[in-house]
mmCIF file with all atom_site columns, C-alpha atoms in Angstrom:
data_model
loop_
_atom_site.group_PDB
_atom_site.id
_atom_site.type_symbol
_atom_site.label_atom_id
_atom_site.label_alt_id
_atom_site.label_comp_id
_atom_site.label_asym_id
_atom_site.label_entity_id
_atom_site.label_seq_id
_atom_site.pdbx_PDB_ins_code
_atom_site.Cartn_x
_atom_site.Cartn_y
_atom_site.Cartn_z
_atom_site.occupancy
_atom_site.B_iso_or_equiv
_atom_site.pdbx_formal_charge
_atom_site.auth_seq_id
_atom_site.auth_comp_id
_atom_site.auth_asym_id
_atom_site.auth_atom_id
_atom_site.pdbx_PDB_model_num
ATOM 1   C CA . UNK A 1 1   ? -28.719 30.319 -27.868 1.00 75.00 ? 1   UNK A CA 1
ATOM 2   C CA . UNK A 1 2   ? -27.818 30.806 -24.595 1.00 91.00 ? 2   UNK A CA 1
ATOM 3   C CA . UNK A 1 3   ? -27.112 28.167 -21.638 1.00 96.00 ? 3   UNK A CA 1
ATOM 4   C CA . UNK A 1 4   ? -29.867 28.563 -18.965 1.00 97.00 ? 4   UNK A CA 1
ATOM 5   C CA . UNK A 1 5   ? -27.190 27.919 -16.115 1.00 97.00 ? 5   UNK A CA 1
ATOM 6   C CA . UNK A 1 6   ? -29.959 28.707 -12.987 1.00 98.00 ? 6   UNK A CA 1
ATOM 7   C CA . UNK A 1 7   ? -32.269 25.748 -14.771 1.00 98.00 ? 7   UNK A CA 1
ATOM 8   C CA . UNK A 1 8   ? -29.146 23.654 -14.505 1.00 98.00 ? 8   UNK A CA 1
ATOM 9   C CA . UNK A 1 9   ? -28.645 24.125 -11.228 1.00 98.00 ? 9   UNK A CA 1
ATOM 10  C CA . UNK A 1 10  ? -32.234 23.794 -10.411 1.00 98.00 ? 10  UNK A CA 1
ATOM 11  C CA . UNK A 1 11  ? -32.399 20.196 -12.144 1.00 98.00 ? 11  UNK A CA 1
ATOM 12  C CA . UNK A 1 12  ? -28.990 18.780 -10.815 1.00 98.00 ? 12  UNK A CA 1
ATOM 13  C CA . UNK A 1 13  ? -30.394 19.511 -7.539  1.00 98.00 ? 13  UNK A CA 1
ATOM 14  C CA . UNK A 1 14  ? -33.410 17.761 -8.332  1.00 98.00 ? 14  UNK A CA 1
ATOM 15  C CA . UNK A 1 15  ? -31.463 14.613 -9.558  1.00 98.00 ? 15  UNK A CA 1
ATOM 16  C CA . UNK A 1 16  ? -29.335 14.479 -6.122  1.00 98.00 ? 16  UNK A CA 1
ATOM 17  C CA . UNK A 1 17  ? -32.721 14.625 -4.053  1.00 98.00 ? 17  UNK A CA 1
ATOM 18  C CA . UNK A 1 18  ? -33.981 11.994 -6.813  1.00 98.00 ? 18  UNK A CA 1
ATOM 19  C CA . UNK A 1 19  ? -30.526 9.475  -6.087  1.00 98.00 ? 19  UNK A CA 1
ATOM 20  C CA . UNK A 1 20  ? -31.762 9.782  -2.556  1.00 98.00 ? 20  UNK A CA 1
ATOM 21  C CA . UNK A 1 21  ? -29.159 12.314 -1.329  1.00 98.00 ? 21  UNK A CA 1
ATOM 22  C CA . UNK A 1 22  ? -29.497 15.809 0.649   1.00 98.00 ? 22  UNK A CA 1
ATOM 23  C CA . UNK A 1 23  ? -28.080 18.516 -1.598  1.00 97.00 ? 23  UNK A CA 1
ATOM 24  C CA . UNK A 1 24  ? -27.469 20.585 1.664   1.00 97.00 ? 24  UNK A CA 1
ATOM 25  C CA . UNK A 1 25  ? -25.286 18.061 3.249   1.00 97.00 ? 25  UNK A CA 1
ATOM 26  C CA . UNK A 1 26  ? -21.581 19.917 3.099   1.00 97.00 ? 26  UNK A CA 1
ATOM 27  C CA . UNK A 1 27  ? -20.204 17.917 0.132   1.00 97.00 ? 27  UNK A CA 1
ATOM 28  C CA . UNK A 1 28  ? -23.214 18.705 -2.289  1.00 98.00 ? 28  UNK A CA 1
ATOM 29  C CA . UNK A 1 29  ? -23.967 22.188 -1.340  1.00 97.00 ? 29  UNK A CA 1
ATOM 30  C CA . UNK A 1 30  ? -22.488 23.814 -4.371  1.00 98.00 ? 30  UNK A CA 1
ATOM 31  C CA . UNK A 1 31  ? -22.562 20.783 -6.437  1.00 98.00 ? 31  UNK A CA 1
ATOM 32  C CA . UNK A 1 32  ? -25.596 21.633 -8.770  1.00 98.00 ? 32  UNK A CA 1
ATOM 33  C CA . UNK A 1 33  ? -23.951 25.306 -9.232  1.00 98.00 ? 33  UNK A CA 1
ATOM 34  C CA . UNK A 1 34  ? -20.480 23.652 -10.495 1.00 98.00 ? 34  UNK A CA 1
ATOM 35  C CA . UNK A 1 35  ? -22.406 21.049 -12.419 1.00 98.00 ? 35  UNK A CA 1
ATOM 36  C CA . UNK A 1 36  ? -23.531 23.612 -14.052 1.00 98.00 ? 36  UNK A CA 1
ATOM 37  C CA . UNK A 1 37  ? -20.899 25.996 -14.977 1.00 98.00 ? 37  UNK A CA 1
ATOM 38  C CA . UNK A 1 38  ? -18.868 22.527 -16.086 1.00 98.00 ? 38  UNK A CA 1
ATOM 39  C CA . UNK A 1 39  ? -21.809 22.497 -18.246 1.00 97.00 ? 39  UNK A CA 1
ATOM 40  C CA . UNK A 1 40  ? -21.756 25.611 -19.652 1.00 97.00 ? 40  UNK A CA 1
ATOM 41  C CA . UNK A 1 41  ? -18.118 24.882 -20.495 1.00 97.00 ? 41  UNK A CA 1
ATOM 42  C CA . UNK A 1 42  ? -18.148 21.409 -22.029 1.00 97.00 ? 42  UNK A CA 1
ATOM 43  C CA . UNK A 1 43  ? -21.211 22.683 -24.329 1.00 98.00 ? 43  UNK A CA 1
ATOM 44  C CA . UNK A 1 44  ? -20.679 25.098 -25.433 1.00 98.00 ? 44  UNK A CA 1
ATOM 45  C CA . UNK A 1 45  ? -21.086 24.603 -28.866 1.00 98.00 ? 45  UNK A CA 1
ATOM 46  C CA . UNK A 1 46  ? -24.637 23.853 -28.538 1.00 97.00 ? 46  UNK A CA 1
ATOM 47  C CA . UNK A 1 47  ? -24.514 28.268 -28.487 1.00 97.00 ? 47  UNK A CA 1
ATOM 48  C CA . UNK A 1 48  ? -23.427 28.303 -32.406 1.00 98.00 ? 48  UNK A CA 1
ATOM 49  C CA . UNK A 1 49  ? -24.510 26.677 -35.516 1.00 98.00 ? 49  UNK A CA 1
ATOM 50  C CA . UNK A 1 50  ? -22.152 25.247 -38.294 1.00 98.00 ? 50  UNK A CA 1
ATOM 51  C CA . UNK A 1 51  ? -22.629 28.741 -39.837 1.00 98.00 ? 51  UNK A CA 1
ATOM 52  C CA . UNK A 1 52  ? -21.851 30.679 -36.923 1.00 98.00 ? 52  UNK A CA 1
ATOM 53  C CA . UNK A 1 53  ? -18.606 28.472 -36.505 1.00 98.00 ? 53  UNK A CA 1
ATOM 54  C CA . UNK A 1 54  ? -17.534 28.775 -40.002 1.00 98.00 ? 54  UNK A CA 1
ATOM 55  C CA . UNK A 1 55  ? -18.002 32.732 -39.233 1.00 97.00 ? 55  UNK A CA 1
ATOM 56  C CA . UNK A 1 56  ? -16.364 32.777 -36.115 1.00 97.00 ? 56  UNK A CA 1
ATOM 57  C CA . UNK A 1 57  ? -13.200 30.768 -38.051 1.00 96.00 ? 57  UNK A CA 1
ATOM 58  C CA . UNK A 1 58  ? -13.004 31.965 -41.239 1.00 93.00 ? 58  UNK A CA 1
ATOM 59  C CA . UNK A 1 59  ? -9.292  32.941 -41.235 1.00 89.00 ? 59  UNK A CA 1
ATOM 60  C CA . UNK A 1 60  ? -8.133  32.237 -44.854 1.00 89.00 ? 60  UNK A CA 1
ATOM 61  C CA . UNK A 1 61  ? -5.278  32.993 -47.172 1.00 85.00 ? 61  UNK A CA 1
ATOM 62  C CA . UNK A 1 62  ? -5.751  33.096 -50.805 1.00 79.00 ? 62  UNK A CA 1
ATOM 63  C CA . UNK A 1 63  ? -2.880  35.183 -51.866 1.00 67.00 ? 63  UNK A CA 1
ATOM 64  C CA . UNK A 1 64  ? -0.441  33.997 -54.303 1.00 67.00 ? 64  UNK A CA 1
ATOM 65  C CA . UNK A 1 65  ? -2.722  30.887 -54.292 1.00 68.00 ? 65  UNK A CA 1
ATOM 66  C CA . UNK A 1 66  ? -2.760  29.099 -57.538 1.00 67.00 ? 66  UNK A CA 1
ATOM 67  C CA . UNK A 1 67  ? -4.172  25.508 -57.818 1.00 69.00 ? 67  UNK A CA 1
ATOM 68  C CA . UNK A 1 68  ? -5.301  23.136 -60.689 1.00 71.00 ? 68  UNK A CA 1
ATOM 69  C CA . UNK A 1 69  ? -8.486  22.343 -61.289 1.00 70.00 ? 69  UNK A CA 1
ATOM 70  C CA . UNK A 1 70  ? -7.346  18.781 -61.281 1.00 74.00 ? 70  UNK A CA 1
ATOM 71  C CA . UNK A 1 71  ? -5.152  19.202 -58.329 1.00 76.00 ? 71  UNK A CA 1
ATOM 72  C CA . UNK A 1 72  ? -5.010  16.299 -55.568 1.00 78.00 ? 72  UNK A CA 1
ATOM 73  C CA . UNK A 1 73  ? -2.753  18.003 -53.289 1.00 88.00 ? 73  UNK A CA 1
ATOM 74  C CA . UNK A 1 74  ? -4.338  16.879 -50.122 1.00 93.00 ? 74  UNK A CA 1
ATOM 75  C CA . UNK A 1 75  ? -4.280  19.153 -46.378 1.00 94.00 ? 75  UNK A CA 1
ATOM 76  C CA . UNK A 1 76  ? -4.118  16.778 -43.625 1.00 97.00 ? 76  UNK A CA 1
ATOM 77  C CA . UNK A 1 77  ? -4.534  17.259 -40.025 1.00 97.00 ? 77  UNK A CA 1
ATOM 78  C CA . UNK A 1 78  ? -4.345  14.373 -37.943 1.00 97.00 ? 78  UNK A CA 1
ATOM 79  C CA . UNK A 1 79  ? -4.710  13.271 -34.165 1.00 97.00 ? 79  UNK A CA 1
ATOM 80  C CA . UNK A 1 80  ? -6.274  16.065 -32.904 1.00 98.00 ? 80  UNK A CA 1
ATOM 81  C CA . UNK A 1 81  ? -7.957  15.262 -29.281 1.00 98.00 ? 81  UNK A CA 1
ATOM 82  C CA . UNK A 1 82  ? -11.336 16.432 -28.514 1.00 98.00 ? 82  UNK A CA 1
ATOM 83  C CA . UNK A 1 83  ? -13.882 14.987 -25.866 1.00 98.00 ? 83  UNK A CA 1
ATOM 84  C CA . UNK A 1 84  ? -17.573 15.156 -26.468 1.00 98.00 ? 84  UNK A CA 1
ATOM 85  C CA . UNK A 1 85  ? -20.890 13.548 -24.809 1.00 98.00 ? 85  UNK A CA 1
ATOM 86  C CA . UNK A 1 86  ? -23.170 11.308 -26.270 1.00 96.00 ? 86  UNK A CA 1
ATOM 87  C CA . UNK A 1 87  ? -26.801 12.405 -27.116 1.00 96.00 ? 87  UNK A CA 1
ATOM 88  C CA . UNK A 1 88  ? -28.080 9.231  -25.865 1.00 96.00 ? 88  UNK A CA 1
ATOM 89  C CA . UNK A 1 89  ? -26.490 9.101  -22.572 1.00 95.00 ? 89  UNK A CA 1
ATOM 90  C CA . UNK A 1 90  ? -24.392 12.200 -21.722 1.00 96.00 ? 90  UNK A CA 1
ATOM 91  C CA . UNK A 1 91  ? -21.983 10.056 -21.481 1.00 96.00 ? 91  UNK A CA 1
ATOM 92  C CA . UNK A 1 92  ? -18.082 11.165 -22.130 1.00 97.00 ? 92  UNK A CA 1
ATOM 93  C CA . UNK A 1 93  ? -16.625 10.233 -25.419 1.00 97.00 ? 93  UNK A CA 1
ATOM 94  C CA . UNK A 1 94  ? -13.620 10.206 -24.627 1.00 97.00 ? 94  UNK A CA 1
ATOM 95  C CA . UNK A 1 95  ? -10.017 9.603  -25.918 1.00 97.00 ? 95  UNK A CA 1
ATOM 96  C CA . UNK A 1 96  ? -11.273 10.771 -29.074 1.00 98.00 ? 96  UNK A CA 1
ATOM 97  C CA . UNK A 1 97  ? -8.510  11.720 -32.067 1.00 98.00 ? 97  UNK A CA 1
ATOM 98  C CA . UNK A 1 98  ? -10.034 13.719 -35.411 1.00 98.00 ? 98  UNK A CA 1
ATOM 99  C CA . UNK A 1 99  ? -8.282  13.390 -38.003 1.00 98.00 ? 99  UNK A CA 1
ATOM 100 C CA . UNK A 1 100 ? -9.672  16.378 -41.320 1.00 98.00 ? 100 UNK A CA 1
ATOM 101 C CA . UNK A 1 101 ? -8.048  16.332 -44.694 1.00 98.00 ? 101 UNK A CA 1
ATOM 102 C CA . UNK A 1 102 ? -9.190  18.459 -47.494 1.00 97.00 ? 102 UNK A CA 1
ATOM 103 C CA . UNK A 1 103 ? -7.780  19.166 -50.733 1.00 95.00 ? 103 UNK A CA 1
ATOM 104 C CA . UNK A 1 104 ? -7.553  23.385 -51.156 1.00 92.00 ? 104 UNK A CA 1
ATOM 105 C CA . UNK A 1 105 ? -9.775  25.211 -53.966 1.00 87.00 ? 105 UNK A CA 1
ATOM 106 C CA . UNK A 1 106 ? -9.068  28.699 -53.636 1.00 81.00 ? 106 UNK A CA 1
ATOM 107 C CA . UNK A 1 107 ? -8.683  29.167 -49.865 1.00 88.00 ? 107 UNK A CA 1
ATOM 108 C CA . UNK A 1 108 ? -6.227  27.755 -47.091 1.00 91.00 ? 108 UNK A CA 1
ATOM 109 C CA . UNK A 1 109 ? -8.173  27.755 -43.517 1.00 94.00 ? 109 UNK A CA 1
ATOM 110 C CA . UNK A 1 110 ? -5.276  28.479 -40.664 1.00 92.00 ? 110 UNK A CA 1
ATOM 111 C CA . UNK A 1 111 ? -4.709  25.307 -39.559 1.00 94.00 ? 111 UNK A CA 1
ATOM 112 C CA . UNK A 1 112 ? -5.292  26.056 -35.602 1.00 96.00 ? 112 UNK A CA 1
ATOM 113 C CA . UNK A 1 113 ? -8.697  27.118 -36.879 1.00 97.00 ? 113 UNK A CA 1
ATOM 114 C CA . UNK A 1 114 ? -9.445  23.451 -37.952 1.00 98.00 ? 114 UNK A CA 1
ATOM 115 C CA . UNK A 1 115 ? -8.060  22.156 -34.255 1.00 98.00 ? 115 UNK A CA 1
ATOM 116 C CA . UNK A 1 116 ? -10.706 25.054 -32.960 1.00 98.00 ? 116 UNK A CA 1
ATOM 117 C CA . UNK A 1 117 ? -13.560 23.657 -34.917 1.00 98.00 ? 117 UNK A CA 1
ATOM 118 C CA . UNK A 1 118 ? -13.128 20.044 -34.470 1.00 98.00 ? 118 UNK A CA 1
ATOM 119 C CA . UNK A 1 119 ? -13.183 21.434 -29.913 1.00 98.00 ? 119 UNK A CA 1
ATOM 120 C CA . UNK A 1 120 ? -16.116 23.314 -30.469 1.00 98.00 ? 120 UNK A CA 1
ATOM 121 C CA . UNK A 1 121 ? -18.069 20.798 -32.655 1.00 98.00 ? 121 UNK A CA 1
ATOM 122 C CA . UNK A 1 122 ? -17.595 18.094 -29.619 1.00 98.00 ? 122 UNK A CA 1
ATOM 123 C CA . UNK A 1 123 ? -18.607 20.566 -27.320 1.00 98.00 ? 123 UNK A CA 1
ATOM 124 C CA . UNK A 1 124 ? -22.400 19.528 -27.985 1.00 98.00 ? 124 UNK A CA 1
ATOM 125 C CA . UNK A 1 125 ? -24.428 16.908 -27.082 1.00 97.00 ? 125 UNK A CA 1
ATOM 126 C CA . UNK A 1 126 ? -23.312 14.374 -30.124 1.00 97.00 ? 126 UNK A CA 1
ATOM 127 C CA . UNK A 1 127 ? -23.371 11.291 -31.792 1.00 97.00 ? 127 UNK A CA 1
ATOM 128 C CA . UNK A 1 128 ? -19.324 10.854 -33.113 1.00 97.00 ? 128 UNK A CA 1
ATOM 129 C CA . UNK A 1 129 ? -21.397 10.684 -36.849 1.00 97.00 ? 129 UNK A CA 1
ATOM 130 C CA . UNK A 1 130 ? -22.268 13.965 -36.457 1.00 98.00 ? 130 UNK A CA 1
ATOM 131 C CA . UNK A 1 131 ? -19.372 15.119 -35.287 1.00 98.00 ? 131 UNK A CA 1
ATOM 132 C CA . UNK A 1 132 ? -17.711 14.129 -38.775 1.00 98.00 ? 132 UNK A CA 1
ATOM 133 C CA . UNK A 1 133 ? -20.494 15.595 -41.057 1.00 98.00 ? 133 UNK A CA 1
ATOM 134 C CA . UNK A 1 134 ? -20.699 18.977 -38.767 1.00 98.00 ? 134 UNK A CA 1
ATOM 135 C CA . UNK A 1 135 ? -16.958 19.584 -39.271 1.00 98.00 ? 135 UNK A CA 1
ATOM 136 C CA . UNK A 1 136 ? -16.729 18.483 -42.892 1.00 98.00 ? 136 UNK A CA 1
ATOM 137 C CA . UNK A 1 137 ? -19.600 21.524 -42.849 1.00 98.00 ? 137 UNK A CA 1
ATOM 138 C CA . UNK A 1 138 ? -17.807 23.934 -42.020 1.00 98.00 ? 138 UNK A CA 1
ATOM 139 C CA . UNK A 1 139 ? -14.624 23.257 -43.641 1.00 98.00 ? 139 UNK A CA 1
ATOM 140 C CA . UNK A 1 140 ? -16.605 23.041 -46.794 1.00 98.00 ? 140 UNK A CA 1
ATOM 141 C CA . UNK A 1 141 ? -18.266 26.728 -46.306 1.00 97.00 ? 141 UNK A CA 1
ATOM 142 C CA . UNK A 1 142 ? -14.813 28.090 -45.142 1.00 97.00 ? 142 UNK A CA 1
ATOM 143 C CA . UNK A 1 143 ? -12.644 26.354 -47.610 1.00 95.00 ? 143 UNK A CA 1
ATOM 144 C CA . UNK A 1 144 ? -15.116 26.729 -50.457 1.00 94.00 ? 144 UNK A CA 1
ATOM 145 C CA . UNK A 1 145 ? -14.213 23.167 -51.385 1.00 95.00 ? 145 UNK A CA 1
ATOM 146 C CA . UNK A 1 146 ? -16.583 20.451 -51.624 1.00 96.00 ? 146 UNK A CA 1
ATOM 147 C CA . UNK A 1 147 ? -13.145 17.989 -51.520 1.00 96.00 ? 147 UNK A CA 1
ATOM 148 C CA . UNK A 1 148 ? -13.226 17.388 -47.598 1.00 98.00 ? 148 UNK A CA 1
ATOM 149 C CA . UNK A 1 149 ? -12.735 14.187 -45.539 1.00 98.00 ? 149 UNK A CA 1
ATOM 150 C CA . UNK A 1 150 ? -13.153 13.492 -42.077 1.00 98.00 ? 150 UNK A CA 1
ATOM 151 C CA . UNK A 1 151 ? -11.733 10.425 -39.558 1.00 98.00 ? 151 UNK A CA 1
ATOM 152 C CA . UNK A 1 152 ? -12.522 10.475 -36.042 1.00 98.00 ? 152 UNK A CA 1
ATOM 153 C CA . UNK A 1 153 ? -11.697 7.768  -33.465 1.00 98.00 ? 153 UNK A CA 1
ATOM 154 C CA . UNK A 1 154 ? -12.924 7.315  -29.983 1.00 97.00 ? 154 UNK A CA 1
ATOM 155 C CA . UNK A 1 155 ? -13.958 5.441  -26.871 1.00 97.00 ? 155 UNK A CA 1
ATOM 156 C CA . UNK A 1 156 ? -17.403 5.926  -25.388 1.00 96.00 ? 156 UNK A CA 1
ATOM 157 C CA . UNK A 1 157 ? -18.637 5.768  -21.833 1.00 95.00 ? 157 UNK A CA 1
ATOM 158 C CA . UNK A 1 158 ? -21.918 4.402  -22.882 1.00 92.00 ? 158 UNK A CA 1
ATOM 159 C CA . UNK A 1 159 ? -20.265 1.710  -24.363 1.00 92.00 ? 159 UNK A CA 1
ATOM 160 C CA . UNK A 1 160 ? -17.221 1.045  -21.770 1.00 93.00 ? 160 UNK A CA 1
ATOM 161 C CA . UNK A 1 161 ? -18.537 2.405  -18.236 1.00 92.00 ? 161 UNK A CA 1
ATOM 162 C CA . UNK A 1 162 ? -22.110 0.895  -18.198 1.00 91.00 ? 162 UNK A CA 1
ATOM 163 C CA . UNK A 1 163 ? -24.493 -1.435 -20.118 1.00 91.00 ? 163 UNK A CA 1
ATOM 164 C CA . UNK A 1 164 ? -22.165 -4.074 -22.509 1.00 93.00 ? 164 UNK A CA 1
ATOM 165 C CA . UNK A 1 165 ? -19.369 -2.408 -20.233 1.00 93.00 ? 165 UNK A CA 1
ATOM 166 C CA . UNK A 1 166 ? -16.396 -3.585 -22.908 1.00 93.00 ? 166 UNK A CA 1
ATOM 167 C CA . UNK A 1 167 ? -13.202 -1.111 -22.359 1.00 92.00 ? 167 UNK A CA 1
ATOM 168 C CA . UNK A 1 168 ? -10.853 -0.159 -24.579 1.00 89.00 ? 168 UNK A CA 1
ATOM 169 C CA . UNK A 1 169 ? -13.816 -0.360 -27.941 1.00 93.00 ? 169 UNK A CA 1
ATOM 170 C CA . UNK A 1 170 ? -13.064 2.030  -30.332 1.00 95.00 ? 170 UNK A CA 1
ATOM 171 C CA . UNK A 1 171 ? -15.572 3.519  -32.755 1.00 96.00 ? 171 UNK A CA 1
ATOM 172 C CA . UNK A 1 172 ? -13.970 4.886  -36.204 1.00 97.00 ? 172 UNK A CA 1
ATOM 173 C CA . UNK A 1 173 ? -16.090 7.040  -38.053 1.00 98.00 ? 173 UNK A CA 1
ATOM 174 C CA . UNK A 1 174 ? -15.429 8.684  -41.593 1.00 98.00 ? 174 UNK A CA 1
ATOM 175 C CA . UNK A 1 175 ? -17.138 11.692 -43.400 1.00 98.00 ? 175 UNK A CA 1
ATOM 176 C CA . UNK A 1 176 ? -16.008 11.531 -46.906 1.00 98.00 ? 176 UNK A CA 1
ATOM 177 C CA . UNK A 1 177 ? -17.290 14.571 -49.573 1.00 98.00 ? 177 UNK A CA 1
ATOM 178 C CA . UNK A 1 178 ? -16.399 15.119 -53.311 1.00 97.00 ? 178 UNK A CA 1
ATOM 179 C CA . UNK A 1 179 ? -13.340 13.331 -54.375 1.00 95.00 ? 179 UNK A CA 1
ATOM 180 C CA . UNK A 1 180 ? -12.783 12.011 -51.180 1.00 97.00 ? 180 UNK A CA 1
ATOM 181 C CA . UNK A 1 181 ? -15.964 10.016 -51.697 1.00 96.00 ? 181 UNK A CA 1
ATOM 182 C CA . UNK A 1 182 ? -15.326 9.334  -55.267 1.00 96.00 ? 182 UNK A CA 1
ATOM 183 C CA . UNK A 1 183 ? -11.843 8.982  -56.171 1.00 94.00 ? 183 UNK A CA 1
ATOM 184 C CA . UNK A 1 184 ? -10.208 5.823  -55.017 1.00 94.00 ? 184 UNK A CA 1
ATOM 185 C CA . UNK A 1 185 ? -6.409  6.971  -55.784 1.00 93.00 ? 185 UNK A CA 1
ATOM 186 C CA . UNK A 1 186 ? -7.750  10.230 -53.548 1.00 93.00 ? 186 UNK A CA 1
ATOM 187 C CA . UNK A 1 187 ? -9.271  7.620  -50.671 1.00 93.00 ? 187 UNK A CA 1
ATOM 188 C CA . UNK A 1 188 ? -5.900  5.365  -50.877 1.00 93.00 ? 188 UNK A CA 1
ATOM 189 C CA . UNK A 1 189 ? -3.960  8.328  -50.118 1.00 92.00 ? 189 UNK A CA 1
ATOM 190 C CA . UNK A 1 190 ? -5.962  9.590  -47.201 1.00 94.00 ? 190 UNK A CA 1
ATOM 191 C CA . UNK A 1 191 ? -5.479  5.927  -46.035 1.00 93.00 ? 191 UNK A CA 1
ATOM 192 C CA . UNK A 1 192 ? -2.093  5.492  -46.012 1.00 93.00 ? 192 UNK A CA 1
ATOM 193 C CA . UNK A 1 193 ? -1.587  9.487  -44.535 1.00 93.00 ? 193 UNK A CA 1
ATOM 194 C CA . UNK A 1 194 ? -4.137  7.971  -41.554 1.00 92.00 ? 194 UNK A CA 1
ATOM 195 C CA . UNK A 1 195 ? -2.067  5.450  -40.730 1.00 88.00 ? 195 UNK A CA 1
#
């Protein structure tokens, strides 16, 4: 799916004219036109599904790979920083650090590709659950294994720029699947790796 940039355009005009201001004045001429290629840059993940990401990152190595059933050798990528906006509001999420562990079946994912799917997963209108279960998602259908865990911390506009207005909240948010979920040696260790 493609973003409609001219509709853009055509509504952020309509929103200055609704906040009682002239979009023709000097300052807002080209403002609905720049809204709306920031737009089309800040969402663009709402152009793929988890599928189409998992495609578009599927950069593995299996060679020489030989692991365990039993194995609870964990991957673990932490602190990386994405943005996103909130469904509810469009308000920035912001300061926001993802943290995705996974323990390997019979494929290693390149680990830039998991810093390029936790950016394009924020790049959608969200909710920071989401977030987690979308990139767990697609590390499960790259990685082929169902042993994935995701940690995400952020601060949220909706909560610290308007309404209860209380800066410096932080929402933590985990996705846990297979062992992650069910082992608690497995969960201790992601804990103390988190910290």
């Amino acid at each position: 799916m493609a973003i409609n940039v001219k509709e853009i355009e055509k509504h952020i005009r309509g929103i200055l004219i609704a906040l009682g201001e002239n979009p023709d004045r000097e300052g807002l001429k080209d403002t609905p036109k720049r809204v709306a290629k920031m737009y089309e840059e800040v969402f663009s993940g709402q152009c793929y599904t988890n599928a189409e990401i998992a495609e578009m990152f599927n950069k593995t190595f299996e060679e020489d790979l030989t692991i365990d059933k039993t194995n609870k050798d964990i991957v673990f990528m932490k602190d990386i920083e994405i943005f996103s906006h909130c469904e509810h509001h469009l308000a920035l999420m912001y300061n926001m650090k993802v943290s995705v562990a996974y323990i390997p079946k019979n494929k290693i994912i390149g680990l830039s590709k998991i810093a390029r799917i936790a950016d394009i997963v924020g790049r959608r209108l969200q909710l920071q659950e989401r977030i987690g279960t979308d990139i767990a998602e697609i590390m499960q259908l790259i990685t082929e294994s169902e042993d994935v865990a995701v940690i995400i911390e952020g601060e949220h506009g909706c909560m610290t720029t308007r309404g209860i207005k209380k800066t410096n909240t932080k929402t933590i948010t985990t996705t846990l699947r297979g062992r992650f979920k069910t082992d608690l040696s497995i969960q201790n260790n992601l804990m103390l790796m988190y910290k």
